[in-house]
Amino acid sequence: MTLKNPTHPGEVLREDVILALGLTVTEAAERLGMSRTALSRVLNCRAAVSIDLALRLEQAGVSTADTWLTLQLNYDLAQTRSHPKPGVRAFCPATVPA
């Protein structure tokens, strides 16, 4: 099942983890061993959840790296699909049922 407009994983992290645990961005960044600025960019949907951040979240006990990367991939695919690439043509002609 593909979502047409999936939520940015930074929003999920902000709402369902950071705020739910009552952490500040600074506290969360310290626990993850990263800069407050880098985490803030993700939480405000201005940067993607990287492989590095996904692994840090996993090590901190916040789901699995696979889950975070799947959320990011689904978001990225939906965003990219909303902007078709001009000049792309099919390799094979479409088959028309008889």
mmCIF file with all atom_site columns, C-alpha atoms in Angstrom:
data_model
loop_
_atom_site.group_PDB
_atom_site.id
_atom_site.type_symbol
_atom_site.label_atom_id
_atom_site.label_alt_id
_atom_site.label_comp_id
_atom_site.label_asym_id
_atom_site.label_entity_id
_atom_site.label_seq_id
_atom_site.pdbx_PDB_ins_code
_atom_site.Cartn_x
_atom_site.Cartn_y
_atom_site.Cartn_z
_atom_site.occupancy
_atom_site.B_iso_or_equiv
_atom_site.pdbx_formal_charge
_atom_site.auth_seq_id
_atom_site.auth_comp_id
_atom_site.auth_asym_id
_atom_site.auth_atom_id
_atom_site.pdbx_PDB_model_num
ATOM 1  C CA . MET A 1 1  ? 0.000  0.000  0.000   1.00 0.00 ? 1  MET A CA 1
ATOM 2  C CA . THR A 1 2  ? 1.389  3.387  -0.986  1.00 0.00 ? 2  THR A CA 1
ATOM 3  C CA . LEU A 1 3  ? 0.400  6.583  0.737   1.00 0.00 ? 3  LEU A CA 1
ATOM 4  C CA . LYS A 1 4  ? -0.250 9.496  -1.570  1.00 0.00 ? 4  LYS A CA 1
ATOM 5  C CA . ASN A 1 5  ? 0.937  12.095 0.903   1.00 0.00 ? 5  ASN A CA 1
ATOM 6  C CA . PRO A 1 6  ? 2.998  10.467 3.678   1.00 0.00 ? 6  PRO A CA 1
ATOM 7  C CA . THR A 1 7  ? 4.124  12.514 6.661   1.00 0.00 ? 7  THR A CA 1
ATOM 8  C CA . HIS A 1 8  ? 7.731  13.657 6.793   1.00 0.00 ? 8  HIS A CA 1
ATOM 9  C CA . PRO A 1 9  ? 9.550  11.403 9.302   1.00 0.00 ? 9  PRO A CA 1
ATOM 10 C CA . GLY A 1 10 ? 10.860 14.488 11.099  1.00 0.00 ? 10 GLY A CA 1
ATOM 11 C CA . GLU A 1 11 ? 7.297  15.355 12.034  1.00 0.00 ? 11 GLU A CA 1
ATOM 12 C CA . VAL A 1 12 ? 6.763  11.811 13.339  1.00 0.00 ? 12 VAL A CA 1
ATOM 13 C CA . LEU A 1 13 ? 9.975  12.066 15.361  1.00 0.00 ? 13 LEU A CA 1
ATOM 14 C CA . ARG A 1 14 ? 8.991  15.467 16.747  1.00 0.00 ? 14 ARG A CA 1
ATOM 15 C CA . GLU A 1 15 ? 5.395  14.615 17.668  1.00 0.00 ? 15 GLU A CA 1
ATOM 16 C CA . ASP A 1 16 ? 5.530  10.922 18.575  1.00 0.00 ? 16 ASP A CA 1
ATOM 17 C CA . VAL A 1 17 ? 8.946  10.762 20.224  1.00 0.00 ? 17 VAL A CA 1
ATOM 18 C CA . ILE A 1 18 ? 10.454 14.070 21.340  1.00 0.00 ? 18 ILE A CA 1
ATOM 19 C CA . LEU A 1 19 ? 7.259  15.809 22.491  1.00 0.00 ? 19 LEU A CA 1
ATOM 20 C CA . ALA A 1 20 ? 5.694  12.567 23.751  1.00 0.00 ? 20 ALA A CA 1
ATOM 21 C CA . LEU A 1 21 ? 8.745  12.000 26.000  1.00 0.00 ? 21 LEU A CA 1
ATOM 22 C CA . GLY A 1 22 ? 8.750  15.631 27.139  1.00 0.00 ? 22 GLY A CA 1
ATOM 23 C CA . LEU A 1 23 ? 12.236 16.261 25.747  1.00 0.00 ? 23 LEU A CA 1
ATOM 24 C CA . THR A 1 24 ? 13.567 19.516 24.395  1.00 0.00 ? 24 THR A CA 1
ATOM 25 C CA . VAL A 1 25 ? 15.338 19.522 21.055  1.00 0.00 ? 25 VAL A CA 1
ATOM 26 C CA . THR A 1 26 ? 18.593 20.196 22.902  1.00 0.00 ? 26 THR A CA 1
ATOM 27 C CA . GLU A 1 27 ? 18.081 17.206 25.222  1.00 0.00 ? 27 GLU A CA 1
ATOM 28 C CA . ALA A 1 28 ? 17.174 14.924 22.331  1.00 0.00 ? 28 ALA A CA 1
ATOM 29 C CA . ALA A 1 29 ? 20.189 16.069 20.306  1.00 0.00 ? 29 ALA A CA 1
ATOM 30 C CA . GLU A 1 30 ? 22.493 15.435 23.271  1.00 0.00 ? 30 GLU A CA 1
ATOM 31 C CA . ARG A 1 31 ? 21.059 11.939 23.770  1.00 0.00 ? 31 ARG A CA 1
ATOM 32 C CA . LEU A 1 32 ? 21.558 11.207 20.080  1.00 0.00 ? 32 LEU A CA 1
ATOM 33 C CA . GLY A 1 33 ? 25.096 12.625 20.061  1.00 0.00 ? 33 GLY A CA 1
ATOM 34 C CA . MET A 1 34 ? 24.407 15.182 17.362  1.00 0.00 ? 34 MET A CA 1
ATOM 35 C CA . SER A 1 35 ? 24.081 18.934 17.026  1.00 0.00 ? 35 SER A CA 1
ATOM 36 C CA . ARG A 1 36 ? 20.865 20.675 17.979  1.00 0.00 ? 36 ARG A CA 1
ATOM 37 C CA . THR A 1 37 ? 20.850 22.441 14.614  1.00 0.00 ? 37 THR A CA 1
ATOM 38 C CA . ALA A 1 38 ? 21.045 19.194 12.626  1.00 0.00 ? 38 ALA A CA 1
ATOM 39 C CA . LEU A 1 39 ? 18.235 17.596 14.639  1.00 0.00 ? 39 LEU A CA 1
ATOM 40 C CA . SER A 1 40 ? 16.112 20.750 14.443  1.00 0.00 ? 40 SER A CA 1
ATOM 41 C CA . ARG A 1 41 ? 16.359 20.730 10.643  1.00 0.00 ? 41 ARG A CA 1
ATOM 42 C CA . VAL A 1 42 ? 14.970 17.182 10.550  1.00 0.00 ? 42 VAL A CA 1
ATOM 43 C CA . LEU A 1 43 ? 12.237 17.927 13.094  1.00 0.00 ? 43 LEU A CA 1
ATOM 44 C CA . ASN A 1 44 ? 11.141 20.956 11.063  1.00 0.00 ? 44 ASN A CA 1
ATOM 45 C CA . CYS A 1 45 ? 11.050 18.897 7.836   1.00 0.00 ? 45 CYS A CA 1
ATOM 46 C CA . ARG A 1 46 ? 13.923 20.821 6.242   1.00 0.00 ? 46 ARG A CA 1
ATOM 47 C CA . ALA A 1 47 ? 16.284 17.816 6.158   1.00 0.00 ? 47 ALA A CA 1
ATOM 48 C CA . ALA A 1 48 ? 15.893 14.090 5.653   1.00 0.00 ? 48 ALA A CA 1
ATOM 49 C CA . VAL A 1 49 ? 16.413 11.332 8.179   1.00 0.00 ? 49 VAL A CA 1
ATOM 50 C CA . SER A 1 50 ? 19.853 10.094 7.137   1.00 0.00 ? 50 SER A CA 1
ATOM 51 C CA . ILE A 1 51 ? 21.209 6.586  7.573   1.00 0.00 ? 51 ILE A CA 1
ATOM 52 C CA . ASP A 1 52 ? 23.369 7.942  10.382  1.00 0.00 ? 52 ASP A CA 1
ATOM 53 C CA . LEU A 1 53 ? 20.406 9.473  12.219  1.00 0.00 ? 53 LEU A CA 1
ATOM 54 C CA . ALA A 1 54 ? 18.319 6.331  11.671  1.00 0.00 ? 54 ALA A CA 1
ATOM 55 C CA . LEU A 1 55 ? 21.067 4.259  13.313  1.00 0.00 ? 55 LEU A CA 1
ATOM 56 C CA . ARG A 1 56 ? 21.371 6.741  16.186  1.00 0.00 ? 56 ARG A CA 1
ATOM 57 C CA . LEU A 1 57 ? 17.620 6.514  16.774  1.00 0.00 ? 57 LEU A CA 1
ATOM 58 C CA . GLU A 1 58 ? 17.815 2.728  16.735  1.00 0.00 ? 58 GLU A CA 1
ATOM 59 C CA . GLN A 1 59 ? 20.677 2.752  19.251  1.00 0.00 ? 59 GLN A CA 1
ATOM 60 C CA . ALA A 1 60 ? 18.650 5.106  21.451  1.00 0.00 ? 60 ALA A CA 1
ATOM 61 C CA . GLY A 1 61 ? 15.777 2.603  21.430  1.00 0.00 ? 61 GLY A CA 1
ATOM 62 C CA . VAL A 1 62 ? 13.460 4.571  19.162  1.00 0.00 ? 62 VAL A CA 1
ATOM 63 C CA . SER A 1 63 ? 12.246 1.917  16.721  1.00 0.00 ? 63 SER A CA 1
ATOM 64 C CA . THR A 1 64 ? 14.590 0.492  14.088  1.00 0.00 ? 64 THR A CA 1
ATOM 65 C CA . ALA A 1 65 ? 16.794 2.157  11.525  1.00 0.00 ? 65 ALA A CA 1
ATOM 66 C CA . ASP A 1 66 ? 14.817 0.289  8.854   1.00 0.00 ? 66 ASP A CA 1
ATOM 67 C CA . THR A 1 67 ? 11.576 1.890  10.040  1.00 0.00 ? 67 THR A CA 1
ATOM 68 C CA . TRP A 1 68 ? 12.977 5.430  9.919   1.00 0.00 ? 68 TRP A CA 1
ATOM 69 C CA . LEU A 1 69 ? 14.554 4.886  6.508   1.00 0.00 ? 69 LEU A CA 1
ATOM 70 C CA . THR A 1 70 ? 11.323 3.391  5.141   1.00 0.00 ? 70 THR A CA 1
ATOM 71 C CA . LEU A 1 71 ? 9.392  6.433  6.367   1.00 0.00 ? 71 LEU A CA 1
ATOM 72 C CA . GLN A 1 72 ? 11.941 8.695  4.641   1.00 0.00 ? 72 GLN A CA 1
ATOM 73 C CA . LEU A 1 73 ? 11.883 6.663  1.425   1.00 0.00 ? 73 LEU A CA 1
ATOM 74 C CA . ASN A 1 74 ? 8.075  6.721  1.271   1.00 0.00 ? 74 ASN A CA 1
ATOM 75 C CA . TYR A 1 75 ? 8.075  10.486 1.824   1.00 0.00 ? 75 TYR A CA 1
ATOM 76 C CA . ASP A 1 76 ? 10.779 11.081 -0.812  1.00 0.00 ? 76 ASP A CA 1
ATOM 77 C CA . LEU A 1 77 ? 9.040  8.874  -3.384  1.00 0.00 ? 77 LEU A CA 1
ATOM 78 C CA . ALA A 1 78 ? 5.719  10.643 -2.896  1.00 0.00 ? 78 ALA A CA 1
ATOM 79 C CA . GLN A 1 79 ? 7.370  14.052 -3.239  1.00 0.00 ? 79 GLN A CA 1
ATOM 80 C CA . THR A 1 80 ? 9.285  13.038 -6.370  1.00 0.00 ? 80 THR A CA 1
ATOM 81 C CA . ARG A 1 81 ? 6.295  11.317 -7.988  1.00 0.00 ? 81 ARG A CA 1
ATOM 82 C CA . SER A 1 82 ? 4.321  14.541 -7.703  1.00 0.00 ? 82 SER A CA 1
ATOM 83 C CA . HIS A 1 83 ? 6.764  16.085 -10.203 1.00 0.00 ? 83 HIS A CA 1
ATOM 84 C CA . PRO A 1 84 ? 6.885  13.929 -13.362 1.00 0.00 ? 84 PRO A CA 1
ATOM 85 C CA . LYS A 1 85 ? 10.144 13.990 -15.279 1.00 0.00 ? 85 LYS A CA 1
ATOM 86 C CA . PRO A 1 86 ? 9.770  15.593 -18.735 1.00 0.00 ? 86 PRO A CA 1
ATOM 87 C CA . GLY A 1 87 ? 11.169 13.740 -21.716 1.00 0.00 ? 87 GLY A CA 1
ATOM 88 C CA . VAL A 1 88 ? 10.866 10.255 -20.216 1.00 0.00 ? 88 VAL A CA 1
ATOM 89 C CA . ARG A 1 89 ? 9.505  7.635  -22.601 1.00 0.00 ? 89 ARG A CA 1
ATOM 90 C CA . ALA A 1 90 ? 8.707  3.971  -22.020 1.00 0.00 ? 90 ALA A CA 1
ATOM 91 C CA . PHE A 1 91 ? 11.282 1.387  -23.076 1.00 0.00 ? 91 PHE A CA 1
ATOM 92 C CA . CYS A 1 92 ? 8.541  -0.871 -24.466 1.00 0.00 ? 92 CYS A CA 1
ATOM 93 C CA . PRO A 1 93 ? 5.213  0.119  -25.952 1.00 0.00 ? 93 PRO A CA 1
ATOM 94 C CA . ALA A 1 94 ? 2.273  -0.482 -23.658 1.00 0.00 ? 94 ALA A CA 1
ATOM 95 C CA . THR A 1 95 ? 0.457  -3.719 -24.326 1.00 0.00 ? 95 THR A CA 1
ATOM 96 C CA . VAL A 1 96 ? -3.171 -3.216 -25.263 1.00 0.00 ? 96 VAL A CA 1
ATOM 97 C CA . PRO A 1 97 ? -5.468 -6.053 -24.192 1.00 0.00 ? 97 PRO A CA 1
ATOM 98 C CA . ALA A 1 98 ? -7.275 -7.711 -27.128 1.00 0.00 ? 98 ALA A CA 1
#
